[in-house]
Amino acid sequence: MTKMFGHLRRRILSLLLLLSGAACMASGSAHFARFFNVSLPYAANEVEQVWQDRQGMVWLITRQGVFTYDGYSTRKITGGSFWTAAALNRDILILGGDDGLRFLDIRSERLCNPLGNVPQTGEVRVVVMSGGVLYAGTKSNGLFSFDTRRRLWQRYMVPGGKDNIIYAIRPVGNGVYIGHLKGLSFMDGRGNIRDTGIHDNVYSIDIDRRRRCLWVGTEHGLLHRSLVDGKTARALSGSTYNHPLVLPDGNLLVASEYGMLVFNPESGSRRTVSHDVSSPLYSLPSNRINSFFRDRLGNIWISTDHGAAFARQADPFEYTRIVDMIRSNEGNTFTNVLETADGEKWLGGENGILHVTRRGCRWFRVGSGLKKNMIRHIYEDRDHDIWIATDASIARYDRQADRFDYFTLTGSDGRNSDWAYALYEDDRRRLWVATYMGGLYVVDKKALLRSGGTYRMLRSPFGKDAELVSTAYRLVPDGSGHLWTYTGKGLVSIDTRSFRVSLRRKMFLDGMTVARGSVWIDVQGRLYRYEMASGRYTDTGFSVDDGMIYAFVNENARVWMSTSEGLFYIDLHDNTVHSSGKPEYRFTAGTYVGADRSICWGGQDVVARQRISDGRNSRDVDVYVTGISVDGRAVGGIVPRFATDIRLGGRKNISIFLSTYDYGNGSSEVLWYRLGDGSRWMPLAAGTNSIALPALPGGACELYVSAGPRSGSVRKYTLWVPYPWYRQWWAWLLYLLSSSSLVYAVFSFYRRRAQQELRERERENAIALTEQKMDFFVEMSHEVKTPLSLIIAPLEKLLSETTNARFRGKLRSIHGNAMRLSDIINRILDFKRMEVEGDDRILDSHVDFVSLVGNCVREFSDRARDRQVSLSFHSSVETLWMDVDIVKIQSVVRNLLSNAAKYVDDRTGRITVSVGTGQGCATVSVADNGPGVPAGELRRIFYKYYKGDSQHDGTGLGLAVARKYVELHGGTIAAENAGGLRVTFSIPVGEAGYGLSGDGSRTGDADGRPTVLVVDDNHDMVDFLKSALNENYRAMVAYSGEEAMEHVAATVPDIIITDQMMPGMDGTELCRRLRHNHATADTPIIMLTAKDDQTTELKSISCGADVFIPKPFNLQKLQLHMVQLLRRKASIVKSAHIVSIAEEGQGRIETVNDDERLMTEIMKAINSNMSSEEFNVSRLCELIGIEQKQLYRKMKLLTGQTPVSFIREQRLKRAAMLLGQGQLTVSEVMYQVGFSSLSYFNKCFTGMYKVSPKEYKGS
């Protein structure tokens, strides 16, 4: 039990020392209470030495290589097994290890050899650089020195020779002390080595200039050797004391077998610091210490066999956990901290209040002197009494009884002070008590103390403003007789003399403090300033994003803020906010202790003491870029901290690592950066040093780094970021080439378009001229064709009637010349069609193809006979009836014959025309024995204007016209060299039959002849047609369109032949009126015209003409067209009659032929057996006496339907009729028409009428 209380007293004493500052050693001395370990790979944990370069980077010399440490992370520079290191100059680090001497360029972080030929030293244990001379102590090869000025190496042997190991070298004056396995030696300036009288193993030497002595660490103690008289004395004995280091305060650090010894030579006091297993993160890594090192900021670095650690020389914080202060595992989050005038500390929070005195510590809470654990405010009045505001009203501490006495205040309205939030005593000894929803109480303190615990305030001094302060959270005096508070209404000031209450600003506040005429206000983590004199309310620009401000502490010319992002202070000289880092704990309350210039902070389960320094006089800290990585890979080729221009290997996922090498700040350090001059400074989170940039634009990017936005030290780095691929030089070259190509293409396009427009204008002019010519030719053709028709038609009639051979020969000659004249006219019109209108329509006529070709051949017989050219015609079939455009086929054959005749010689020429059939086509071949066509030009002969050689005249259009007309018929044309040129074209036969007659059955009126109406303004043409057609037709004549309409009104003809060009009503208008006349709407119309152009033809067809025949015309061709048109009309009438039979049923329509009689029998059978389900096609065939296949063909021909579908359609039509009468149900109708399945009946009926039977009946 005694041991337990002794331990508790020691803990309390530690807290008292912490809070009072008595634990602080002399200025500049480290406390060695906490060590910060440096993380290294496990294999490299054996650290032999720590060294710091001129920038401040710490280098760790280990048995597994050399590492750097920037205060945040370590990085391996080179491998190897090293013992020691020293600086050769500002940029070269000397390394001594198992392989001798090595040199490292710290600017490139690569091994180098600045000394040239370095001797083989063997294993080097210690290197020292002094006065331009390098000293290297080895394991067995003695001492080496190198004079950098003379560039001279020298070697010295120490006592013991190769059996000796040199551990330490310390230059003093003109000589060097050498510590080795055999003792301590001294080498003078001439290289003479002498014994100093110390023969114990010497491991280290340090010079103490203040005491003018050497401290020598040996195997069996620590020796003191005077530099004045050379005497040696033992300072410590009984153990191995090694690596002495003189601290600025005069104390020594010595490595012992038990860890680190802090030794004061004058007083003899010593304190051992060892590895603490209870706090491994903040204790020595190991008790086996290899060396000490003091950096430029006074931090002490310790190298051990299990890593390295350092103790901060000026750690501003000293922490004490509650668990180390009291015998309890319960915690407390402190919300109020108070130091009294006599130095006592009161720490209040959510779980009671701690009272710390020199005698001890007591914890007041529920069950231990408190009614409620929540402490809202701790206040020391003018009599130095302690008052607390709690959730159980207010209480006063009774020192003599060591207890709290509670007081309950009530008002005239029945409210009380149970939830007290703040206390204040004014200069009239009145106590002000702020509550939540209980009002603001002002009571005489003496009267309150005499009340016995209950005090009633009869009247509120605030009158009508009492409600304004019914809830008040803080009472902060401003030193001028005013209290500032924040209430549920906003910011309020109260005059303590007149009790005047002023609502300064309606707002919601989270916290506030008053300093130097301003109220500093926290609103949800954002800091505002309210100036008391002017009432101006401004945003300071400071905010805690996604956090809050916990507490304000006033300290002289600064206001400190504890926030969720760390500590900040407001400099009241210029009202600016500065970061002070991020401590290890969050502080929720604090108080300034002016006696030792510190702040006592309270947080969750911890108390901390922060030593305050004048921030305005502190030095500016430099910030360096210590590393850069792109996409997780370090930027190679440079050491960023020594460069100002840094070229990156990429532009995305860039991490930039910073450091100040101010190892004393650690996790509280806040670093700032900005990208580009003039941009806003951005802080990193306290304790972090990595700038993460997702992406940077290509080119130069300026990076500025600093320890603060207003720091006097700003470093600038230029980051050269590679451009994305689309901004690389080759991309720009590609853009240039593309742009040039585009410009050239645009220029070429506009130039070609201008040329094209010029050609188009020239073509339009040529077309206009050609159209004028064609118009002239068309007009002339009209004048020529009409008389030519009157010549050709009678000639053909005479040829067919004359039996005199001699006379027939002359008539044939006249007829041939007339046809040649017609051919010339047709060629002119063909040229017009090809060049202007594009004759793409086929006007089919059913003709004998063999005769058509033969007639064309006979037209050339006279010309061939005159030139004595052999012209022969052969056909493999006698007749071949086909539907072709007669004019176009004639043009094809004539062009081929004309082309052949052009290239054969007189008297020896031979032209053969053959007609054949095969593969469903009719084939015509025209062969000659001319020179033929070169093989490479065979395909070109069918192009327009191709003329081959220029020896023969021609336009080059004939074969092109032939190819076009053949292709319009769906055929092909080709040429080959076969003893000359052979041109063959093929046209599909279609539905034509071989050997079919061109004579069709006639349809007519009662006397057996159809009626034809001939309309033409030319009387000769009318007389000729009437005479030519009178044998087979009953002809009526009219000489104008108006006269024709009068004839039609009286008698409807079977067919009408009309001229197109007539005065008054022309043929086109006549056709239109005939088609709008019900009587002649279906009457066939043939248009005869000398105006043979496509526009006229299309116009005639669109107005209703069935056949368009240009003049001069072939009479036989005209008669064939008439027969076909009358036959087609009769077929239509017949089909309509059959359909009428099918629609009306038998017995109602008179039948006139076998097909109609058959249809009548079919309808009779269907109607008689419709209600029978067994009635089908087989039964129908039995009833009418016809085979099933023959019935199928007939039905398909007459109705377009199969017998099955026809029977079903008749059933459904009968069903629709019965449903429409509405007398039968759907089921009854179904059985009436022979259906047995209702679903099938519905399906069939819906498919035909698009509605169900039920819906049809309802409609």
Tab-separated table of C-alpha atoms in Angstrom, residues 227-589:
chain	number	residue	atom	x	y	z
A	227	LEU	CA	43.985	20.551	-21.891
A	228	VAL	CA	45.800	22.936	-19.558
A	229	ASP	CA	48.097	20.630	-17.576
A	230	GLY	CA	47.412	17.279	-19.295
A	231	LYS	CA	46.223	15.623	-16.091
A	232	THR	CA	43.682	12.841	-16.333
A	233	ALA	CA	40.974	12.113	-13.781
A	234	ARG	CA	38.182	9.508	-13.682
A	235	ALA	CA	34.744	11.113	-13.799
A	236	LEU	CA	32.676	7.930	-13.965
A	237	SER	CA	33.717	4.364	-13.359
A	238	GLY	CA	32.393	0.850	-13.000
A	239	SER	CA	31.054	0.474	-16.557
A	240	THR	CA	31.729	1.238	-20.180
A	241	TYR	CA	31.006	4.899	-20.830
A	242	ASN	CA	31.111	5.868	-24.428
A	243	HIS	CA	30.472	8.695	-26.894
A	244	PRO	CA	30.420	11.689	-24.508
A	245	LEU	CA	28.641	14.752	-25.903
A	246	VAL	CA	28.832	18.171	-24.222
A	247	LEU	CA	25.444	19.919	-24.166
A	248	PRO	CA	25.058	23.703	-24.309
A	249	ASP	CA	23.951	23.764	-20.652
A	250	GLY	CA	27.174	22.067	-19.557
A	251	ASN	CA	25.670	18.642	-18.944
A	252	LEU	CA	27.129	15.568	-20.625
A	253	LEU	CA	25.379	12.879	-22.571
A	254	VAL	CA	27.145	9.560	-22.181
A	255	ALA	CA	26.292	6.155	-23.575
A	256	SER	CA	26.321	3.449	-20.960
A	257	GLU	CA	25.365	-0.170	-20.800
A	258	TYR	CA	22.000	0.916	-19.377
A	259	GLY	CA	21.126	3.424	-22.050
A	260	MET	CA	21.725	7.183	-22.089
A	261	LEU	CA	23.217	8.930	-19.072
A	262	VAL	CA	22.644	12.659	-18.443
A	263	PHE	CA	25.611	13.683	-16.242
A	264	ASN	CA	26.465	17.002	-14.540
A	265	PRO	CA	30.230	17.031	-13.771
A	266	GLU	CA	29.984	19.819	-11.195
A	267	SER	CA	27.193	18.400	-9.068
A	268	GLY	CA	27.802	14.794	-9.929
A	269	SER	CA	24.061	14.299	-10.590
A	270	ARG	CA	23.183	11.731	-13.139
A	271	ARG	CA	19.981	10.512	-14.775
A	272	THR	CA	19.677	7.406	-16.882
A	273	VAL	CA	17.214	7.257	-19.778
A	274	SER	CA	16.511	3.721	-20.977
A	275	HIS	CA	14.248	1.926	-23.418
A	276	ASP	CA	10.681	1.940	-22.038
A	277	VAL	CA	8.560	-0.994	-23.115
A	278	SER	CA	5.388	0.770	-21.928
A	279	SER	CA	5.885	3.558	-24.474
A	280	PRO	CA	7.886	2.081	-27.367
A	281	LEU	CA	6.983	4.890	-29.793
A	282	TYR	CA	8.400	7.630	-27.575
A	283	SER	CA	11.364	5.934	-25.927
A	284	LEU	CA	14.897	4.982	-26.894
A	285	PRO	CA	14.922	2.296	-29.611
A	286	SER	CA	17.622	0.402	-27.729
A	287	ASN	CA	20.019	0.758	-24.793
A	288	ARG	CA	22.985	-0.099	-27.074
A	289	ILE	CA	23.955	3.393	-28.224
A	290	ASN	CA	26.530	3.836	-31.013
A	291	SER	CA	26.789	7.639	-31.145
A	292	PHE	CA	25.186	10.991	-30.330
A	293	PHE	CA	24.696	13.937	-32.658
A	294	ARG	CA	23.427	17.449	-32.028
A	295	ASP	CA	21.858	19.069	-35.101
A	296	ARG	CA	21.837	22.743	-35.986
A	297	LEU	CA	18.588	23.342	-34.070
A	298	GLY	CA	19.855	21.616	-30.942
A	299	ASN	CA	17.934	18.370	-31.341
A	300	ILE	CA	19.821	15.361	-29.994
A	301	TRP	CA	20.050	12.313	-32.280
A	302	ILE	CA	20.827	8.906	-30.881
A	303	SER	CA	22.159	6.059	-33.053
A	304	THR	CA	21.509	2.577	-31.709
A	305	ASP	CA	21.676	-1.046	-32.762
A	306	HIS	CA	17.905	-0.946	-33.341
A	307	GLY	CA	17.474	2.268	-35.230
A	308	ALA	CA	17.756	5.996	-34.621
A	309	ALA	CA	15.719	8.475	-32.593
A	310	PHE	CA	15.908	12.122	-31.644
A	311	ALA	CA	14.836	14.263	-28.704
A	312	ARG	CA	13.559	17.717	-29.496
A	313	GLN	CA	15.571	20.495	-28.000
A	314	ALA	CA	12.660	22.933	-27.973
A	315	ASP	CA	9.509	20.829	-27.902
A	316	PRO	CA	6.838	23.430	-27.076
A	317	PHE	CA	4.503	20.852	-25.530
A	318	GLU	CA	4.741	18.673	-22.476
A	319	TYR	CA	1.890	16.217	-22.034
A	320	THR	CA	0.492	14.421	-19.010
A	321	ARG	CA	-2.296	11.883	-19.322
A	322	ILE	CA	-4.998	11.606	-16.682
A	323	VAL	CA	-4.269	7.908	-16.295
A	324	ASP	CA	-0.763	8.914	-15.145
A	325	MET	CA	-2.127	11.492	-12.669
A	326	ILE	CA	-4.833	9.633	-10.760
A	327	ARG	CA	-5.763	6.138	-9.718
A	328	SER	CA	-8.582	5.693	-12.224
A	329	ASN	CA	-9.162	4.551	-15.760
A	330	GLU	CA	-12.065	6.999	-16.107
A	331	GLY	CA	-11.383	9.929	-18.346
A	332	ASN	CA	-12.446	13.526	-18.555
A	333	THR	CA	-12.747	16.010	-21.385
A	334	PHE	CA	-11.757	19.347	-19.902
A	335	THR	CA	-13.888	22.363	-20.799
A	336	ASN	CA	-12.402	24.853	-18.284
A	337	VAL	CA	-8.874	25.386	-16.980
A	338	LEU	CA	-7.965	27.917	-14.295
A	339	GLU	CA	-4.721	28.822	-12.514
A	340	THR	CA	-5.300	30.747	-9.297
A	341	ALA	CA	-3.255	33.572	-7.879
A	342	ASP	CA	-1.449	31.208	-5.531
A	343	GLY	CA	-0.524	28.785	-8.343
A	344	GLU	CA	-3.185	26.157	-7.833
A	345	LYS	CA	-4.733	24.536	-10.888
A	346	TRP	CA	-8.427	23.758	-11.411
A	347	LEU	CA	-9.339	21.486	-14.347
A	348	GLY	CA	-13.064	21.072	-14.966
A	349	GLY	CA	-14.908	19.121	-17.603
A	350	GLU	CA	-17.638	16.640	-18.374
A	351	ASN	CA	-16.684	14.316	-15.543
A	352	GLY	CA	-16.077	16.603	-12.604
A	353	ILE	CA	-13.197	18.867	-11.613
A	354	LEU	CA	-9.552	18.253	-10.643
A	355	HIS	CA	-7.915	20.402	-7.978
A	356	VAL	CA	-4.114	20.284	-8.187
A	357	THR	CA	-2.047	21.784	-5.360
A	358	ARG	CA	1.449	21.317	-4.035
A	359	ARG	CA	0.015	18.952	-1.462
A	360	GLY	CA	-1.677	16.715	-3.950
A	361	CYS	CA	-4.595	16.293	-6.340
A	362	ARG	CA	-8.280	15.747	-5.654
A	363	TRP	CA	-10.982	14.791	-8.087
A	364	PHE	CA	-14.441	16.228	-7.295
A	365	ARG	CA	-17.350	14.506	-9.031
A	366	VAL	CA	-20.738	12.979	-8.295
A	367	GLY	CA	-20.320	10.969	-5.133
A	368	SER	CA	-17.185	12.933	-4.266
A	369	GLY	CA	-18.523	16.390	-3.442
A	370	LEU	CA	-20.474	17.347	-6.632
A	371	LYS	CA	-24.194	17.143	-7.415
A	372	LYS	CA	-23.597	17.091	-11.219
A	373	ASN	CA	-20.412	16.225	-13.089
A	374	MET	CA	-20.784	18.833	-15.883
A	375	ILE	CA	-18.617	21.884	-15.120
A	376	ARG	CA	-19.542	24.903	-17.288
A	377	HIS	CA	-17.276	27.563	-15.791
A	378	ILE	CA	-14.558	27.949	-13.126
A	379	TYR	CA	-14.161	31.456	-11.719
A	380	GLU	CA	-11.864	33.091	-9.122
A	381	ASP	CA	-13.466	36.161	-7.520
A	382	ARG	CA	-11.793	39.227	-6.068
A	383	ASP	CA	-11.419	37.483	-2.707
A	384	HIS	CA	-9.665	34.564	-4.468
A	385	ASP	CA	-12.575	32.270	-3.781
A	386	ILE	CA	-13.295	29.577	-6.396
A	387	TRP	CA	-16.798	29.399	-7.868
A	388	ILE	CA	-18.096	26.869	-10.355
A	389	ALA	CA	-21.130	26.976	-12.648
A	390	THR	CA	-22.665	23.536	-13.151
A	391	ASP	CA	-25.838	21.838	-14.276
A	392	ALA	CA	-26.860	21.911	-10.605
A	393	SER	CA	-26.600	25.714	-10.146
A	394	ILE	CA	-23.464	27.397	-8.739
A	395	ALA	CA	-21.116	26.357	-5.923
A	396	ARG	CA	-18.292	27.930	-3.892
A	397	TYR	CA	-15.226	26.053	-2.760
A	398	ASP	CA	-14.720	25.993	1.005
A	399	ARG	CA	-10.967	25.712	1.502
A	400	GLN	CA	-11.130	24.792	5.166
A	401	ALA	CA	-13.657	22.019	4.649
A	402	ASP	CA	-12.288	21.062	1.217
A	403	ARG	CA	-15.782	20.946	-0.270
A	404	PHE	CA	-18.180	22.811	-2.537
A	405	ASP	CA	-21.187	24.635	-1.084
A	406	TYR	CA	-24.114	24.992	-3.496
A	407	PHE	CA	-26.395	28.028	-3.913
A	408	THR	CA	-29.741	28.135	-5.681
A	409	LEU	CA	-30.950	31.426	-7.123
A	410	THR	CA	-34.569	32.057	-8.003
A	411	GLY	CA	-36.352	34.971	-9.623
A	412	SER	CA	-39.715	36.614	-9.089
A	413	ASP	CA	-41.061	34.743	-12.128
A	414	GLY	CA	-40.256	31.357	-10.577
A	415	ARG	CA	-37.245	30.545	-12.761
A	416	ASN	CA	-33.984	29.359	-11.181
A	417	SER	CA	-30.278	28.990	-11.837
A	418	ASP	CA	-30.117	25.200	-12.022
A	419	TRP	CA	-28.363	25.298	-15.402
A	420	ALA	CA	-25.638	27.829	-14.686
A	421	TYR	CA	-23.210	28.680	-17.488
A	422	ALA	CA	-20.990	31.597	-16.390
A	423	LEU	CA	-19.943	33.738	-13.379
A	424	TYR	CA	-18.497	37.222	-12.978
A	425	GLU	CA	-17.879	39.642	-10.043
A	426	ASP	CA	-17.997	43.335	-10.817
A	427	ASP	CA	-16.162	46.143	-9.020
A	428	ARG	CA	-19.134	46.579	-6.637
A	429	ARG	CA	-18.784	43.028	-5.358
A	430	ARG	CA	-21.902	41.884	-7.131
A	431	LEU	CA	-21.943	38.388	-8.511
A	432	TRP	CA	-23.384	37.921	-12.019
A	433	VAL	CA	-24.714	34.456	-12.831
A	434	ALA	CA	-25.639	33.508	-16.412
A	435	THR	CA	-28.001	30.583	-16.908
A	436	TYR	CA	-29.768	28.663	-19.605
A	437	MET	CA	-33.458	29.691	-19.728
A	438	GLY	CA	-33.285	30.856	-16.087
A	439	GLY	CA	-32.394	34.499	-16.545
A	440	LEU	CA	-29.325	36.593	-15.704
A	441	TYR	CA	-28.903	37.084	-11.972
A	442	VAL	CA	-27.087	39.968	-10.280
A	443	VAL	CA	-26.733	39.400	-6.517
A	444	ASP	CA	-24.748	40.884	-3.688
A	445	LYS	CA	-22.090	38.336	-2.912
A	446	LYS	CA	-22.206	38.906	0.866
A	447	ALA	CA	-25.987	38.579	0.893
A	448	LEU	CA	-25.667	35.381	-1.127
A	449	LEU	CA	-23.154	33.919	1.309
A	450	ARG	CA	-25.477	34.761	4.210
A	451	SER	CA	-28.513	33.227	2.488
A	452	GLY	CA	-27.703	29.720	3.617
A	453	GLY	CA	-27.907	28.283	0.078
A	454	THR	CA	-31.103	29.780	-1.351
A	455	TYR	CA	-31.352	33.326	-2.678
A	456	ARG	CA	-34.364	35.001	-4.226
A	457	MET	CA	-33.909	37.948	-6.577
A	458	LEU	CA	-37.068	39.983	-6.081
A	459	ARG	CA	-36.755	42.054	-9.245
A	460	SER	CA	-34.662	41.824	-12.360
A	461	PRO	CA	-32.470	44.901	-12.802
A	462	PHE	CA	-32.828	44.660	-16.588
A	463	GLY	CA	-36.495	45.535	-16.723
A	464	LYS	CA	-37.991	45.040	-20.158
A	465	ASP	CA	-34.640	43.707	-21.457
A	466	ALA	CA	-34.648	40.807	-18.982
A	467	GLU	CA	-35.944	38.420	-21.622
A	468	LEU	CA	-33.064	39.351	-23.908
A	469	VAL	CA	-30.608	37.833	-21.407
A	470	SER	CA	-32.781	34.986	-20.142
A	471	THR	CA	-30.200	32.662	-21.707
A	472	ALA	CA	-26.544	33.701	-21.628
A	473	TYR	CA	-23.609	31.385	-22.354
A	474	ARG	CA	-20.572	33.521	-21.529
A	475	LEU	CA	-19.745	36.643	-19.501
A	476	VAL	CA	-16.616	38.346	-20.819
A	477	PRO	CA	-15.558	41.738	-19.400
A	478	ASP	CA	-13.895	44.271	-21.686
A	479	GLY	CA	-12.197	46.279	-18.891
A	480	SER	CA	-14.448	49.333	-19.336
A	481	GLY	CA	-17.413	48.292	-17.191
A	482	HIS	CA	-19.173	46.250	-19.868
A	483	LEU	CA	-19.876	42.560	-20.055
A	484	TRP	CA	-20.114	40.825	-23.461
A	485	THR	CA	-22.142	37.715	-23.860
A	486	TYR	CA	-23.854	35.724	-26.521
A	487	THR	CA	-27.418	34.665	-26.015
A	488	GLY	CA	-30.136	32.976	-27.958
A	489	LYS	CA	-30.754	36.350	-29.652
A	490	GLY	CA	-27.187	37.130	-30.694
A	491	LEU	CA	-24.251	39.250	-29.519
A	492	VAL	CA	-25.168	41.355	-26.468
A	493	SER	CA	-23.319	43.946	-24.382
A	494	ILE	CA	-24.336	44.878	-20.794
A	495	ASP	CA	-23.364	48.016	-18.921
A	496	THR	CA	-22.640	46.730	-15.374
A	497	ARG	CA	-23.395	50.149	-13.838
A	498	SER	CA	-26.674	51.072	-15.563
A	499	PHE	CA	-27.777	47.527	-16.453
A	500	ARG	CA	-28.440	48.696	-19.962
A	501	VAL	CA	-28.637	45.762	-22.377
A	502	SER	CA	-27.782	46.264	-26.051
A	503	LEU	CA	-28.296	43.707	-28.774
A	504	ARG	CA	-25.304	44.453	-30.966
A	505	ARG	CA	-25.981	41.920	-33.702
A	506	LYS	CA	-28.595	39.293	-34.297
A	507	MET	CA	-26.757	36.085	-35.047
A	508	PHE	CA	-25.960	32.600	-33.840
A	509	LEU	CA	-22.600	32.226	-32.055
A	510	ASP	CA	-20.606	29.156	-31.039
A	511	GLY	CA	-17.946	30.986	-29.026
A	512	MET	CA	-16.326	34.367	-28.396
A	513	THR	CA	-13.602	36.304	-26.619
A	514	VAL	CA	-12.775	39.992	-26.132
A	515	ALA	CA	-9.350	41.509	-26.796
A	516	ARG	CA	-8.159	45.066	-27.475
A	517	GLY	CA	-11.480	46.649	-28.397
A	518	SER	CA	-12.729	43.794	-30.562
A	519	VAL	CA	-14.943	40.820	-30.043
A	520	TRP	CA	-13.666	37.720	-31.821
A	521	ILE	CA	-16.601	35.503	-32.734
A	522	ASP	CA	-16.811	31.867	-33.801
A	523	VAL	CA	-19.731	31.034	-36.081
A	524	GLN	CA	-19.692	27.379	-37.062
A	525	GLY	CA	-15.937	27.301	-37.410
A	526	ARG	CA	-15.592	30.670	-39.176
A	527	LEU	CA	-13.942	33.600	-37.414
A	528	TYR	CA	-15.495	37.090	-37.444
A	529	ARG	CA	-14.413	40.342	-35.802
A	530	TYR	CA	-16.748	42.863	-34.219
A	531	GLU	CA	-15.251	46.290	-33.449
A	532	MET	CA	-16.787	47.672	-30.263
A	533	ALA	CA	-16.297	51.337	-31.086
A	534	SER	CA	-17.559	51.390	-34.671
A	535	GLY	CA	-19.858	48.381	-34.583
A	536	ARG	CA	-18.278	47.107	-37.808
A	537	TYR	CA	-18.615	43.389	-38.345
A	538	THR	CA	-16.069	41.764	-40.696
A	539	ASP	CA	-15.147	38.294	-41.905
A	540	THR	CA	-11.481	37.574	-41.128
A	541	GLY	CA	-11.266	34.987	-43.883
A	542	PHE	CA	-10.221	32.298	-41.439
A	543	SER	CA	-12.349	29.168	-41.213
A	544	VAL	CA	-12.061	25.585	-40.089
A	545	ASP	CA	-13.481	23.522	-42.931
A	546	ASP	CA	-15.562	20.595	-41.713
A	547	GLY	CA	-14.440	21.312	-38.146
A	548	MET	CA	-14.828	23.730	-35.252
A	549	ILE	CA	-13.051	26.145	-32.914
A	550	TYR	CA	-12.861	24.618	-29.432
A	551	ALA	CA	-11.439	27.396	-27.264
A	552	PHE	CA	-10.006	30.943	-27.152
A	553	VAL	CA	-7.074	31.878	-24.858
A	554	ASN	CA	-5.912	35.484	-24.513
A	555	GLU	CA	-2.129	35.902	-24.232
A	556	ASN	CA	-0.674	39.429	-24.199
A	557	ALA	CA	-0.793	40.607	-27.831
A	558	ARG	CA	-2.196	37.360	-29.180
A	559	VAL	CA	-5.374	35.348	-28.996
A	560	TRP	CA	-4.829	31.604	-29.294
A	561	MET	CA	-7.427	29.338	-30.876
A	562	SER	CA	-7.596	25.594	-30.438
A	563	THR	CA	-9.375	24.040	-33.441
A	564	SER	CA	-9.957	20.668	-34.990
A	565	GLU	CA	-7.208	21.544	-37.497
A	566	GLY	CA	-4.628	22.548	-34.918
A	567	LEU	CA	-3.508	25.657	-33.055
A	568	PHE	CA	-3.770	29.161	-34.516
A	569	TYR	CA	-3.193	32.582	-33.041
A	570	ILE	CA	-4.473	36.057	-33.856
A	571	ASP	CA	-1.749	38.691	-33.907
A	572	LEU	CA	-3.486	41.700	-32.348
A	573	HIS	CA	-0.964	44.111	-33.863
A	574	ASP	CA	-2.385	43.587	-37.365
A	575	ASN	CA	-5.353	41.278	-36.627
A	576	THR	CA	-3.954	38.511	-38.820
A	577	VAL	CA	-4.316	34.780	-38.171
A	578	HIS	CA	-1.302	32.472	-38.147
A	579	SER	CA	-0.941	28.720	-37.844
A	580	SER	CA	1.053	27.284	-34.960
A	581	GLY	CA	0.988	23.660	-36.029
A	582	LYS	CA	-1.055	20.715	-34.944
A	583	PRO	CA	-0.275	19.157	-31.574
A	584	GLU	CA	-0.718	15.497	-30.874
A	585	TYR	CA	-3.971	16.079	-28.969
A	586	ARG	CA	-6.989	18.298	-29.451
A	587	PHE	CA	-7.382	20.926	-26.757
A	588	THR	CA	-10.878	21.889	-25.630
A	589	ALA	CA	-9.964	24.487	-22.980
